[in-house]
PDB file of C-alpha atoms in Angstrom:
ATOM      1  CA  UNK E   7      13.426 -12.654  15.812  1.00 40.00           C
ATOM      2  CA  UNK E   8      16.189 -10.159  14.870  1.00 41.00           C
ATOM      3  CA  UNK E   9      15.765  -6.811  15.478  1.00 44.00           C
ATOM      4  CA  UNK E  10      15.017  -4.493  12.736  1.00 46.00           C
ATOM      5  CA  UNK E  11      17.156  -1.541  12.884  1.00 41.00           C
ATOM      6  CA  UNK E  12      19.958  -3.392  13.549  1.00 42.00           C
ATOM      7  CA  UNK E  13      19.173  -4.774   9.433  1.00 41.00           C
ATOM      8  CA  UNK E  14      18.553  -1.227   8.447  1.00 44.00           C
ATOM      9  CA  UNK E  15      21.018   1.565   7.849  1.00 43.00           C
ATOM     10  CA  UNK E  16      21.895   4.012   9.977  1.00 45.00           C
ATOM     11  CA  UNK E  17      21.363   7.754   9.845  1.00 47.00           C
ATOM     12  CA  UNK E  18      23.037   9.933   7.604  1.00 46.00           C
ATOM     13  CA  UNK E  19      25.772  12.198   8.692  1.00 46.00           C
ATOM     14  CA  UNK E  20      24.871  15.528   8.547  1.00 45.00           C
ATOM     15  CA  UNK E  21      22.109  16.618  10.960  1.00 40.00           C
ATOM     16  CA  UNK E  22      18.760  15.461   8.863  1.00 43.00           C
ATOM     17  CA  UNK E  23      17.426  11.798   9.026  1.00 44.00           C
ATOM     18  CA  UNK E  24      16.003  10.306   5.728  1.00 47.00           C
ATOM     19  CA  UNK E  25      13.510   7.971   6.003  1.00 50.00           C
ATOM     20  CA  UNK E  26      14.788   4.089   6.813  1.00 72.00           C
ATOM     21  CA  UNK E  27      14.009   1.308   4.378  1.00 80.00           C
ATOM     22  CA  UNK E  28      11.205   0.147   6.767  1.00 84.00           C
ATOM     23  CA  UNK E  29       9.625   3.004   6.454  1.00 87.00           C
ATOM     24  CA  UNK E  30       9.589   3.342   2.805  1.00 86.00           C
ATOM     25  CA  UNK E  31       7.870   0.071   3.038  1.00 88.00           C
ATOM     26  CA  UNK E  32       5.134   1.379   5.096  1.00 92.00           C
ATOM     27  CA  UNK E  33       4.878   4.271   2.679  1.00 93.00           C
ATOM     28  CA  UNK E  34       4.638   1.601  -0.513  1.00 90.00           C
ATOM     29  CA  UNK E  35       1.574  -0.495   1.945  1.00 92.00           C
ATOM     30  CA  UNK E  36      -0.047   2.814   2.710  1.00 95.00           C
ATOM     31  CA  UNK E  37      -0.350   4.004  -1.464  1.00 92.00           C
ATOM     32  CA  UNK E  38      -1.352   0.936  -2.318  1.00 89.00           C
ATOM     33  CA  UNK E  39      -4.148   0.192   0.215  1.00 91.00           C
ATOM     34  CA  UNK E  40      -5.504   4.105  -0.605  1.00 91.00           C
ATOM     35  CA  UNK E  41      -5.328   3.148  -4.686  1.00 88.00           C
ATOM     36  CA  UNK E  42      -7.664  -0.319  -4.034  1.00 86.00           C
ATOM     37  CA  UNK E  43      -9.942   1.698  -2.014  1.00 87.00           C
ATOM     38  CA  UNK E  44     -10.122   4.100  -5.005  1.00 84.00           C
ATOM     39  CA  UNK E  45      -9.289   6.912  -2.807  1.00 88.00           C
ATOM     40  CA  UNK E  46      -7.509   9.826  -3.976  1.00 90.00           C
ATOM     41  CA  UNK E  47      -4.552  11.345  -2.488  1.00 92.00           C
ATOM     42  CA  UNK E  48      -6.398  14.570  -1.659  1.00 93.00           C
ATOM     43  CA  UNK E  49      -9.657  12.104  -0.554  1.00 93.00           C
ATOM     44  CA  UNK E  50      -6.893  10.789   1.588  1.00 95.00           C
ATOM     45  CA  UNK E  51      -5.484  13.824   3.028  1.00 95.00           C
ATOM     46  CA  UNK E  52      -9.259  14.900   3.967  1.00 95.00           C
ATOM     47  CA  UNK E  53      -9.861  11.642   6.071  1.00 95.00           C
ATOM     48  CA  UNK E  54      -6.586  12.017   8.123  1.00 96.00           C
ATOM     49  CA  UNK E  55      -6.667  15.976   8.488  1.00 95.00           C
ATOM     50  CA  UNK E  56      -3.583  16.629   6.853  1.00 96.00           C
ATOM     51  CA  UNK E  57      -3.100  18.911   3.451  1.00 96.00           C
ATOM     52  CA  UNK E  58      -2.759  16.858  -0.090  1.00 94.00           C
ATOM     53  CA  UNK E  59       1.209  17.913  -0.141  1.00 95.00           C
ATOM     54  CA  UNK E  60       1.356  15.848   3.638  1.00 96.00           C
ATOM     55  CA  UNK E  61      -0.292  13.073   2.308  1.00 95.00           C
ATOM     56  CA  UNK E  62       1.937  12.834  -0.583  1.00 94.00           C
ATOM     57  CA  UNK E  63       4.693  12.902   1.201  1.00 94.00           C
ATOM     58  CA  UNK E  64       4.100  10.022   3.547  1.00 94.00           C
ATOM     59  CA  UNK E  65       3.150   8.124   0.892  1.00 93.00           C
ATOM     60  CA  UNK E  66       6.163   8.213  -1.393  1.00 90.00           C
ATOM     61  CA  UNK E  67       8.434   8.155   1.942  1.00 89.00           C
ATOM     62  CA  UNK E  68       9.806  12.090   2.129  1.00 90.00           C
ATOM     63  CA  UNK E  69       8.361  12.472   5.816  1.00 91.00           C
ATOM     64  CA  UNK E  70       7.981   9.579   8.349  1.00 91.00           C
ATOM     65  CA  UNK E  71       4.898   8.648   9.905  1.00 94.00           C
ATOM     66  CA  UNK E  72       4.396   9.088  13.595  1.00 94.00           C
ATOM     67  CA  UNK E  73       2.716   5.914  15.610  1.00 94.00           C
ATOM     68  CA  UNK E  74      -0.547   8.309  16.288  1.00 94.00           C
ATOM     69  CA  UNK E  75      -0.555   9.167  12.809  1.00 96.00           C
ATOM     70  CA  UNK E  76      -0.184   5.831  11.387  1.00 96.00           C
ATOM     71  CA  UNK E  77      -2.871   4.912  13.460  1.00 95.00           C
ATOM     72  CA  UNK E  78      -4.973   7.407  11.974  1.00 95.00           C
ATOM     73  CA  UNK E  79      -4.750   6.265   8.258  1.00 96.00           C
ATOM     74  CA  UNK E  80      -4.645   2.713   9.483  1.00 95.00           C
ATOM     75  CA  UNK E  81      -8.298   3.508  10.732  1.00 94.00           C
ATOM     76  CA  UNK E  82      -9.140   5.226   7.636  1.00 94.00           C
ATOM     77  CA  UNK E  83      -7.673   2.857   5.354  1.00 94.00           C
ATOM     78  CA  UNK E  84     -10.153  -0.161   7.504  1.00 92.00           C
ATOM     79  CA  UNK E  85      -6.810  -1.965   8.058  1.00 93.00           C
ATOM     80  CA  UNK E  86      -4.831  -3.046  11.357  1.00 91.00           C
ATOM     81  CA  UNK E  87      -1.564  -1.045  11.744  1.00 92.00           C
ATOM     82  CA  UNK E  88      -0.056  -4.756  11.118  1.00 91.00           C
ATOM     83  CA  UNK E  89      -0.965  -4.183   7.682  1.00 91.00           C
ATOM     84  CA  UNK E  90       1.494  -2.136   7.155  1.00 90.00           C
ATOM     85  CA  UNK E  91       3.773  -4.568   8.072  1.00 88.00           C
ATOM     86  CA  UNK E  92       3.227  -7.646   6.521  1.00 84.00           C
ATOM     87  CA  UNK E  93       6.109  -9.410   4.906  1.00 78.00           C
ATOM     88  CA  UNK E  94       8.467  -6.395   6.067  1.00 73.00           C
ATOM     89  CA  UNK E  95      12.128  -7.659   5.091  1.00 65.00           C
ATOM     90  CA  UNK E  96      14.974  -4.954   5.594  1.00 52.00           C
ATOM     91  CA  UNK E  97      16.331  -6.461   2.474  1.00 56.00           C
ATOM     92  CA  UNK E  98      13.372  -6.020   0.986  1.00 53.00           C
ATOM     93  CA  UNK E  99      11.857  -3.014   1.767  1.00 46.00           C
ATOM     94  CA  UNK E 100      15.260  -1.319   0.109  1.00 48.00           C
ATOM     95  CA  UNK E 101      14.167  -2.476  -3.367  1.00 52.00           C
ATOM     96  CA  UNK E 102      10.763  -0.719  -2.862  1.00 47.00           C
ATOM     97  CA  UNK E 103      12.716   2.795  -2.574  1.00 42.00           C
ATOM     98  CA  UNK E 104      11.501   4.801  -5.087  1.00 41.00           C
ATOM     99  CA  UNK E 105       9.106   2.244  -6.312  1.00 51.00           C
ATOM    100  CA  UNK E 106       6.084   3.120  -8.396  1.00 53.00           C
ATOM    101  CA  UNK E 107       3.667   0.431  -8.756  1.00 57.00           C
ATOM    102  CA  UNK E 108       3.576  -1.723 -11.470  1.00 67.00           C
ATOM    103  CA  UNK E 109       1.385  -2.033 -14.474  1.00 73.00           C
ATOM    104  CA  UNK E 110      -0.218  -5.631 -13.526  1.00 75.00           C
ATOM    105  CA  UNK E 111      -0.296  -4.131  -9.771  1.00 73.00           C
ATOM    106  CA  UNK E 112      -2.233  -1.182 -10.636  1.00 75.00           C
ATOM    107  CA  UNK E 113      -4.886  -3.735 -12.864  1.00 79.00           C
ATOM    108  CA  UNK E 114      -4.733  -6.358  -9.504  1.00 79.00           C
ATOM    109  CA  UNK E 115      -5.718  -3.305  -7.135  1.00 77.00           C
ATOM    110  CA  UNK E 116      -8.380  -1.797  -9.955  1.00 80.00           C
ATOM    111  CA  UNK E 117      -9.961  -5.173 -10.427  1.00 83.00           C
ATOM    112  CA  UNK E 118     -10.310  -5.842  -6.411  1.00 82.00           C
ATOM    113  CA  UNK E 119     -11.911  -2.246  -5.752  1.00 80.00           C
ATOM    114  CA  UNK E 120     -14.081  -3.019  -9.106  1.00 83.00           C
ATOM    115  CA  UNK E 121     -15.376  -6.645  -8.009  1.00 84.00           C
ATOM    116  CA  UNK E 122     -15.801  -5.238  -4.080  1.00 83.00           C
ATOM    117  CA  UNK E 123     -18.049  -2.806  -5.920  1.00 85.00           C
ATOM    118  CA  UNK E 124     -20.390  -5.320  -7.675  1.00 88.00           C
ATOM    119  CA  UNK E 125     -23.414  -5.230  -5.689  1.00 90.00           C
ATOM    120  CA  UNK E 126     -24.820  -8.709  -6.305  1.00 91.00           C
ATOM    121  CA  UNK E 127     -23.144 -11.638  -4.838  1.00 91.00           C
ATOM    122  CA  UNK E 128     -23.992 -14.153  -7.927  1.00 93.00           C
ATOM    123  CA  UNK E 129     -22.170 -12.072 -10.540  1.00 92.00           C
ATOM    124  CA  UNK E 130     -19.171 -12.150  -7.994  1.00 89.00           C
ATOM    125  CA  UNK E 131     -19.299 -15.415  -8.172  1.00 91.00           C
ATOM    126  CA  UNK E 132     -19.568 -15.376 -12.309  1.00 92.00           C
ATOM    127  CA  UNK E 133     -16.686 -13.379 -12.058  1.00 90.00           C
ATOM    128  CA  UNK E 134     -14.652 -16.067  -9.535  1.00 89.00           C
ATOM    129  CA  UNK E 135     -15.532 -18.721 -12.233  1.00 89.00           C
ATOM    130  CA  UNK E 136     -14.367 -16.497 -15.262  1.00 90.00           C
ATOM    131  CA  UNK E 137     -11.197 -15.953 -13.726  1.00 86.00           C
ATOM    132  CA  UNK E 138     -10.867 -19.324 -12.666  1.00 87.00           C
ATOM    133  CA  UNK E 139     -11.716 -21.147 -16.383  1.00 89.00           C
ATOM    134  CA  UNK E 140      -9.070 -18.254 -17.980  1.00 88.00           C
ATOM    135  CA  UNK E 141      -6.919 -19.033 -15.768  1.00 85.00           C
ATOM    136  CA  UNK E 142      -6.810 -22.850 -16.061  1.00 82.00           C
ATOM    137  CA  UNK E 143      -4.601 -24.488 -18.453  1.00 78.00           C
ATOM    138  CA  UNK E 144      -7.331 -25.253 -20.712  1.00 73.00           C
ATOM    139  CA  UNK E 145      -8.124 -21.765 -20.949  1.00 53.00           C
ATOM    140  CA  UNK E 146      -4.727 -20.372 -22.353  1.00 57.00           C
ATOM    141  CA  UNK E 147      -4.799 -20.445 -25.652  1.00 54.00           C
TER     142      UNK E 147
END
């Protein structure tokens, strides 16, 4: 397996570091797993002891995330620290720069914290089998 910084750029010359691609990445995992647990940024901040101006800045990439951090909001976030590292592609992680999330991403990560919050396990399943017969061909019109 290739090493990932030598895929990544190196650091600006001039004294301060930005954050790599690869981190950005992390960032763009982190938002996104606090948005399906319906957390908010400040609910965020609270959990790993940092102030609301912190936590937005680790999430959108401004300040890198320490290991000991990262396994803080892994912990709060009920995630492995691999999460935050699934499907990382240098190549990738350079498009996500800057990258808000999408409309249908934001309705994907509202409709898994919804149906994780339906108590009963039958209209889960009612749910499953909506989605399912919409989804099918027969249900495009």
């Amino acid at each position: 397996m290739p090493q990932l910084a030598e895929n990544l750029p190196a650091k600006p010359a001039g004294g301060r570091s930005r954050a790599m691609d690869v981190d950005r990445y992390v960032s763009l995992r982190i938002r996104q797993r606090r948005i399906m647990l319906g957390l908010t940024q400040q609910q965020m901040a609270e959990l790993i002891g940092v102030t609301y101006q912190q936590a937005h800045k680790y999430e959108t990439g401004i300040n890198r995330i320490s290991a000991g951090r990262l396994y803080q909001i892994a912990q709060a976030l009920g995630v492995d620290i691999g999460y935050f590292f699934e499907d990382v592609d240098p190549e990738n992680a350079a498009r996500s720069r800057n990258q808000e999330l999408m409309p249908q991403q934001r309705m994907l990560l509202e409709l898994a914290r919804n149906f994780a919050a339906v108590p009963n396990r039958k209209y889960q399943e009612a749910l499953c089998n909506m989605a399912r017969a919409l989804a099918s061909p027969e249900g495009r019109d």
